[in-house]
């Protein structure tokens, strides 16, 4: 979702983000990478309808005294249509709310199909008439998730465990408005 400057009455946009993470703590080492291209259309300066396709890979290795070494690799493909509503603009900055539907199909390393409905705040910064920086603040969102086996999650996320985490909690990308 885009339109940092709320300048055009209607226009297409394309962009995306690349994210990575590395965590090493108490015998665990986690590496993650995520690529998320997106495209959409802005209506009436403040309503964006779009979607992204994400591909991610993570590797978690655990070794500690008294525990055998464990290494798990996960690759995930995700479909994510969304709607964004521009709330307020301050100069080149704009605040949005993005609501969407995320589908993670059953894949190697992921045993069950998962569906999530979410709402997160998004900030944009207009670099020029065409280019925007976009930050999704997933650490301050609301979500409902299920895997269709009776496991449901309803959650409000308002910060990380010990610090701000990079990954699904925070995304930084760009958008080009045509």
Short mmCIF file of N, CA, C and O in Angstrom, two decimals, residues 45-116:
data_model
loop_
_atom_site.label_atom_id
_atom_site.label_comp_id
_atom_site.label_asym_id
_atom_site.label_seq_id
_atom_site.Cartn_x
_atom_site.Cartn_y
_atom_site.Cartn_z
N UNK A 45 -6.82 8.77 -4.29
CA UNK A 45 -5.73 9.29 -3.49
C UNK A 45 -5.46 8.58 -2.17
O UNK A 45 -4.40 8.71 -1.61
N UNK A 46 -6.41 7.87 -1.60
CA UNK A 46 -6.20 7.31 -0.27
C UNK A 46 -6.58 5.84 -0.11
O UNK A 46 -6.43 5.30 0.97
N UNK A 47 -7.08 5.21 -1.13
CA UNK A 47 -7.46 3.81 -1.04
C UNK A 47 -6.58 3.02 -2.01
O UNK A 47 -6.56 3.29 -3.20
N UNK A 48 -5.85 2.05 -1.48
CA UNK A 48 -4.98 1.21 -2.30
C UNK A 48 -5.45 -0.23 -2.20
O UNK A 48 -5.77 -0.72 -1.11
N UNK A 49 -5.52 -0.90 -3.34
CA UNK A 49 -5.86 -2.31 -3.39
C UNK A 49 -4.69 -2.99 -4.10
O UNK A 49 -4.32 -2.59 -5.20
N UNK A 50 -4.11 -3.98 -3.45
CA UNK A 50 -2.94 -4.61 -4.05
C UNK A 50 -2.72 -6.01 -3.53
O UNK A 50 -3.57 -6.59 -2.84
N UNK A 51 -1.57 -6.51 -3.87
CA UNK A 51 -1.21 -7.84 -3.42
C UNK A 51 0.29 -8.06 -3.52
O UNK A 51 0.98 -7.37 -4.26
N UNK A 52 0.75 -9.00 -2.72
CA UNK A 52 2.16 -9.37 -2.77
C UNK A 52 2.28 -10.88 -2.73
O UNK A 52 1.41 -11.57 -2.21
N UNK A 53 3.34 -11.35 -3.32
CA UNK A 53 3.70 -12.75 -3.27
C UNK A 53 5.05 -12.79 -2.56
O UNK A 53 5.98 -12.10 -2.97
N UNK A 54 5.15 -13.56 -1.52
CA UNK A 54 6.40 -13.63 -0.76
C UNK A 54 7.01 -15.02 -0.85
O UNK A 54 6.30 -16.02 -0.88
N UNK A 55 8.31 -15.04 -0.89
CA UNK A 55 9.05 -16.29 -0.78
C UNK A 55 10.10 -16.08 0.29
O UNK A 55 10.84 -15.10 0.27
N UNK A 56 10.12 -16.97 1.25
CA UNK A 56 11.07 -16.85 2.34
C UNK A 56 11.74 -18.16 2.66
O UNK A 56 11.23 -19.25 2.35
N UNK A 57 12.90 -18.06 3.26
CA UNK A 57 13.67 -19.24 3.67
C UNK A 57 14.28 -18.94 5.03
O UNK A 57 14.78 -17.84 5.27
N UNK A 58 14.21 -19.91 5.92
CA UNK A 58 14.86 -19.75 7.22
C UNK A 58 15.57 -21.04 7.60
O UNK A 58 15.18 -22.13 7.18
N UNK A 59 16.61 -20.89 8.38
CA UNK A 59 17.38 -22.02 8.87
C UNK A 59 17.63 -21.80 10.35
O UNK A 59 18.16 -20.77 10.74
N UNK A 60 17.21 -22.75 11.16
CA UNK A 60 17.39 -22.66 12.61
C UNK A 60 18.26 -23.82 13.08
O UNK A 60 17.93 -24.98 12.85
N UNK A 61 19.37 -23.51 13.72
CA UNK A 61 20.26 -24.52 14.27
C UNK A 61 20.32 -24.35 15.78
O UNK A 61 20.52 -23.25 16.28
N UNK A 62 20.12 -25.44 16.50
CA UNK A 62 20.12 -25.39 17.96
C UNK A 62 21.15 -26.38 18.48
O UNK A 62 21.15 -27.54 18.09
N UNK A 63 22.02 -25.90 19.34
CA UNK A 63 22.98 -26.78 20.01
C UNK A 63 23.25 -26.21 21.39
O UNK A 63 23.56 -25.04 21.55
N UNK A 64 23.09 -27.04 22.40
CA UNK A 64 23.36 -26.63 23.76
C UNK A 64 23.73 -27.86 24.57
O UNK A 64 23.44 -28.99 24.16
N UNK A 65 24.37 -27.69 25.72
CA UNK A 65 24.76 -28.84 26.54
C UNK A 65 23.54 -29.69 26.90
O UNK A 65 22.49 -29.18 27.28
N UNK A 66 23.67 -31.00 26.73
CA UNK A 66 22.59 -31.92 27.07
C UNK A 66 21.52 -32.05 26.01
O UNK A 66 20.56 -32.78 26.16
N UNK A 67 21.67 -31.32 24.89
CA UNK A 67 20.68 -31.38 23.82
C UNK A 67 21.41 -31.68 22.52
O UNK A 67 22.43 -31.08 22.21
N UNK A 68 20.90 -32.63 21.77
CA UNK A 68 21.52 -32.95 20.50
C UNK A 68 21.36 -31.80 19.53
O UNK A 68 20.42 -31.03 19.61
N UNK A 69 22.27 -31.72 18.60
CA UNK A 69 22.23 -30.70 17.57
C UNK A 69 20.98 -30.88 16.71
O UNK A 69 20.63 -31.98 16.32
N UNK A 70 20.30 -29.80 16.43
CA UNK A 70 19.10 -29.83 15.61
C UNK A 70 19.20 -28.74 14.56
O UNK A 70 19.61 -27.63 14.86
N UNK A 71 18.84 -29.07 13.34
CA UNK A 71 18.89 -28.10 12.26
C UNK A 71 17.59 -28.22 11.46
O UNK A 71 17.27 -29.28 10.96
N UNK A 72 16.84 -27.13 11.36
CA UNK A 72 15.57 -27.15 10.63
C UNK A 72 15.58 -26.05 9.58
O UNK A 72 15.87 -24.90 9.87
N UNK A 73 15.24 -26.43 8.34
CA UNK A 73 15.16 -25.46 7.26
C UNK A 73 13.71 -25.38 6.80
O UNK A 73 13.05 -26.39 6.62
N UNK A 74 13.23 -24.16 6.62
CA UNK A 74 11.86 -23.93 6.17
C UNK A 74 11.88 -22.99 4.98
O UNK A 74 12.59 -21.99 4.99
N UNK A 75 11.09 -23.33 3.97
CA UNK A 75 10.88 -22.44 2.82
C UNK A 75 9.39 -22.23 2.72
O UNK A 75 8.62 -23.18 2.81
N UNK A 76 8.99 -20.98 2.52
CA UNK A 76 7.55 -20.69 2.49
C UNK A 76 7.21 -19.75 1.35
O UNK A 76 7.89 -18.76 1.11
N UNK A 77 6.12 -20.07 0.68
CA UNK A 77 5.54 -19.25 -0.37
C UNK A 77 4.22 -18.72 0.18
O UNK A 77 3.41 -19.48 0.71
N UNK A 78 3.98 -17.41 0.10
CA UNK A 78 2.81 -16.79 0.70
C UNK A 78 2.10 -15.90 -0.31
O UNK A 78 2.74 -15.13 -1.03
N UNK A 79 0.78 -15.97 -0.35
CA UNK A 79 -0.06 -15.06 -1.14
C UNK A 79 -0.71 -14.08 -0.18
O UNK A 79 -1.22 -14.47 0.87
N UNK A 80 -0.72 -12.77 -0.55
CA UNK A 80 -1.18 -11.75 0.38
C UNK A 80 -1.90 -10.60 -0.32
O UNK A 80 -1.30 -9.57 -0.60
N UNK A 81 -3.21 -10.73 -0.62
CA UNK A 81 -3.97 -9.57 -1.10
C UNK A 81 -4.27 -8.63 0.07
O UNK A 81 -4.43 -9.09 1.21
N UNK A 82 -4.35 -7.33 -0.20
CA UNK A 82 -4.60 -6.37 0.88
C UNK A 82 -5.31 -5.12 0.37
O UNK A 82 -5.37 -4.86 -0.82
N UNK A 83 -5.84 -4.37 1.33
CA UNK A 83 -6.45 -3.06 1.08
C UNK A 83 -5.80 -2.10 2.06
O UNK A 83 -5.63 -2.42 3.24
N UNK A 84 -5.43 -0.92 1.59
CA UNK A 84 -4.83 0.09 2.46
C UNK A 84 -5.64 1.38 2.42
O UNK A 84 -6.18 1.76 1.38
N UNK A 85 -5.72 2.02 3.57
CA UNK A 85 -6.43 3.29 3.66
C UNK A 85 -5.50 4.34 4.24
O UNK A 85 -4.98 4.18 5.33
N UNK A 86 -5.28 5.43 3.47
CA UNK A 86 -4.43 6.53 3.94
C UNK A 86 -5.15 7.34 5.00
O UNK A 86 -6.24 7.85 4.77
N UNK A 87 -4.53 7.45 6.16
CA UNK A 87 -5.15 8.14 7.28
C UNK A 87 -4.77 9.60 7.37
O UNK A 87 -5.62 10.47 7.50
N UNK A 88 -3.46 9.87 7.32
CA UNK A 88 -3.00 11.24 7.51
C UNK A 88 -1.66 11.43 6.81
O UNK A 88 -0.90 10.49 6.62
N UNK A 89 -1.39 12.68 6.40
CA UNK A 89 -0.14 13.02 5.73
C UNK A 89 0.51 14.20 6.42
O UNK A 89 -0.16 15.17 6.78
N UNK A 90 1.84 14.09 6.63
CA UNK A 90 2.65 15.17 7.21
C UNK A 90 3.82 15.43 6.27
O UNK A 90 4.81 14.71 6.33
N UNK A 91 3.70 16.41 5.39
CA UNK A 91 4.77 16.66 4.42
C UNK A 91 4.97 15.45 3.53
O UNK A 91 4.07 14.99 2.85
N UNK A 92 6.17 14.89 3.55
CA UNK A 92 6.50 13.71 2.72
C UNK A 92 6.10 12.40 3.39
O UNK A 92 6.17 11.35 2.78
N UNK A 93 5.72 12.43 4.67
CA UNK A 93 5.33 11.22 5.40
C UNK A 93 3.82 11.02 5.31
O UNK A 93 3.05 11.97 5.30
N UNK A 94 3.40 9.74 5.30
CA UNK A 94 1.97 9.41 5.35
C UNK A 94 1.79 8.18 6.24
O UNK A 94 2.65 7.29 6.26
N UNK A 95 0.70 8.15 6.97
CA UNK A 95 0.35 6.99 7.80
C UNK A 95 -0.86 6.31 7.21
O UNK A 95 -1.83 6.96 6.81
N UNK A 96 -0.79 4.98 7.15
CA UNK A 96 -1.82 4.15 6.55
C UNK A 96 -2.22 3.05 7.52
O UNK A 96 -1.48 2.74 8.46
N UNK A 97 -3.33 2.44 7.26
CA UNK A 97 -3.66 1.16 7.89
C UNK A 97 -3.86 0.17 6.75
O UNK A 97 -4.50 0.50 5.74
N UNK A 98 -3.23 -1.01 6.87
CA UNK A 98 -3.35 -2.05 5.86
C UNK A 98 -4.06 -3.24 6.47
O UNK A 98 -3.70 -3.71 7.53
N UNK A 99 -5.10 -3.70 5.78
CA UNK A 99 -5.81 -4.90 6.20
C UNK A 99 -5.69 -5.91 5.09
O UNK A 99 -5.84 -5.58 3.91
N UNK A 100 -5.41 -7.13 5.46
CA UNK A 100 -5.20 -8.12 4.41
C UNK A 100 -5.50 -9.54 4.83
O UNK A 100 -5.86 -9.82 5.97
N UNK A 101 -5.30 -10.39 3.87
CA UNK A 101 -5.53 -11.82 3.99
C UNK A 101 -4.24 -12.50 3.55
O UNK A 101 -3.71 -12.20 2.48
N UNK A 102 -3.69 -13.35 4.39
CA UNK A 102 -2.44 -14.02 4.07
C UNK A 102 -2.68 -15.53 4.03
O UNK A 102 -3.19 -16.11 4.99
N UNK A 103 -2.29 -16.16 2.92
CA UNK A 103 -2.43 -17.60 2.75
C UNK A 103 -1.06 -18.22 2.61
O UNK A 103 -0.30 -17.87 1.70
N UNK A 104 -0.74 -19.14 3.52
CA UNK A 104 0.51 -19.90 3.44
C UNK A 104 0.11 -21.35 3.20
O UNK A 104 -0.33 -22.04 4.12
N UNK A 105 0.19 -21.82 1.94
CA UNK A 105 -0.21 -23.20 1.65
C UNK A 105 0.74 -24.21 2.28
O UNK A 105 1.88 -23.90 2.57
N UNK A 106 0.25 -25.44 2.44
CA UNK A 106 1.10 -26.53 2.93
C UNK A 106 2.25 -26.72 1.95
O UNK A 106 2.05 -26.79 0.74
N UNK A 107 3.47 -26.76 2.49
CA UNK A 107 4.68 -26.87 1.67
C UNK A 107 5.70 -27.69 2.43
O UNK A 107 5.51 -28.02 3.59
N UNK A 108 6.83 -27.98 1.77
CA UNK A 108 7.91 -28.67 2.45
C UNK A 108 8.39 -27.82 3.63
O UNK A 108 8.71 -26.65 3.47
N UNK A 109 8.40 -28.38 4.81
CA UNK A 109 8.80 -27.64 6.01
C UNK A 109 7.64 -26.98 6.72
O UNK A 109 7.76 -26.52 7.84
N UNK A 110 6.48 -26.88 6.04
CA UNK A 110 5.28 -26.30 6.65
C UNK A 110 4.18 -27.33 6.48
O UNK A 110 3.69 -27.56 5.37
N UNK A 111 3.79 -27.96 7.57
CA UNK A 111 2.89 -29.10 7.51
C UNK A 111 1.44 -28.80 7.29
O UNK A 111 0.67 -29.68 6.92
N UNK A 112 1.00 -27.56 7.50
CA UNK A 112 -0.43 -27.24 7.40
C UNK A 112 -0.62 -25.92 6.66
O UNK A 112 0.17 -25.00 6.78
N UNK A 113 -1.72 -25.83 5.93
CA UNK A 113 -2.11 -24.56 5.32
C UNK A 113 -2.57 -23.61 6.42
O UNK A 113 -3.33 -23.99 7.30
N UNK A 114 -2.08 -22.37 6.37
CA UNK A 114 -2.42 -21.38 7.38
C UNK A 114 -3.04 -20.16 6.71
O UNK A 114 -2.55 -19.70 5.67
N UNK A 115 -4.11 -19.64 7.29
CA UNK A 115 -4.77 -18.43 6.81
C UNK A 115 -4.76 -17.40 7.93
O UNK A 115 -5.09 -17.71 9.07
N UNK A 116 -4.38 -16.17 7.59
CA UNK A 116 -4.33 -15.09 8.57
C UNK A 116 -5.04 -13.87 8.02
O UNK A 116 -4.86 -13.52 6.85
#
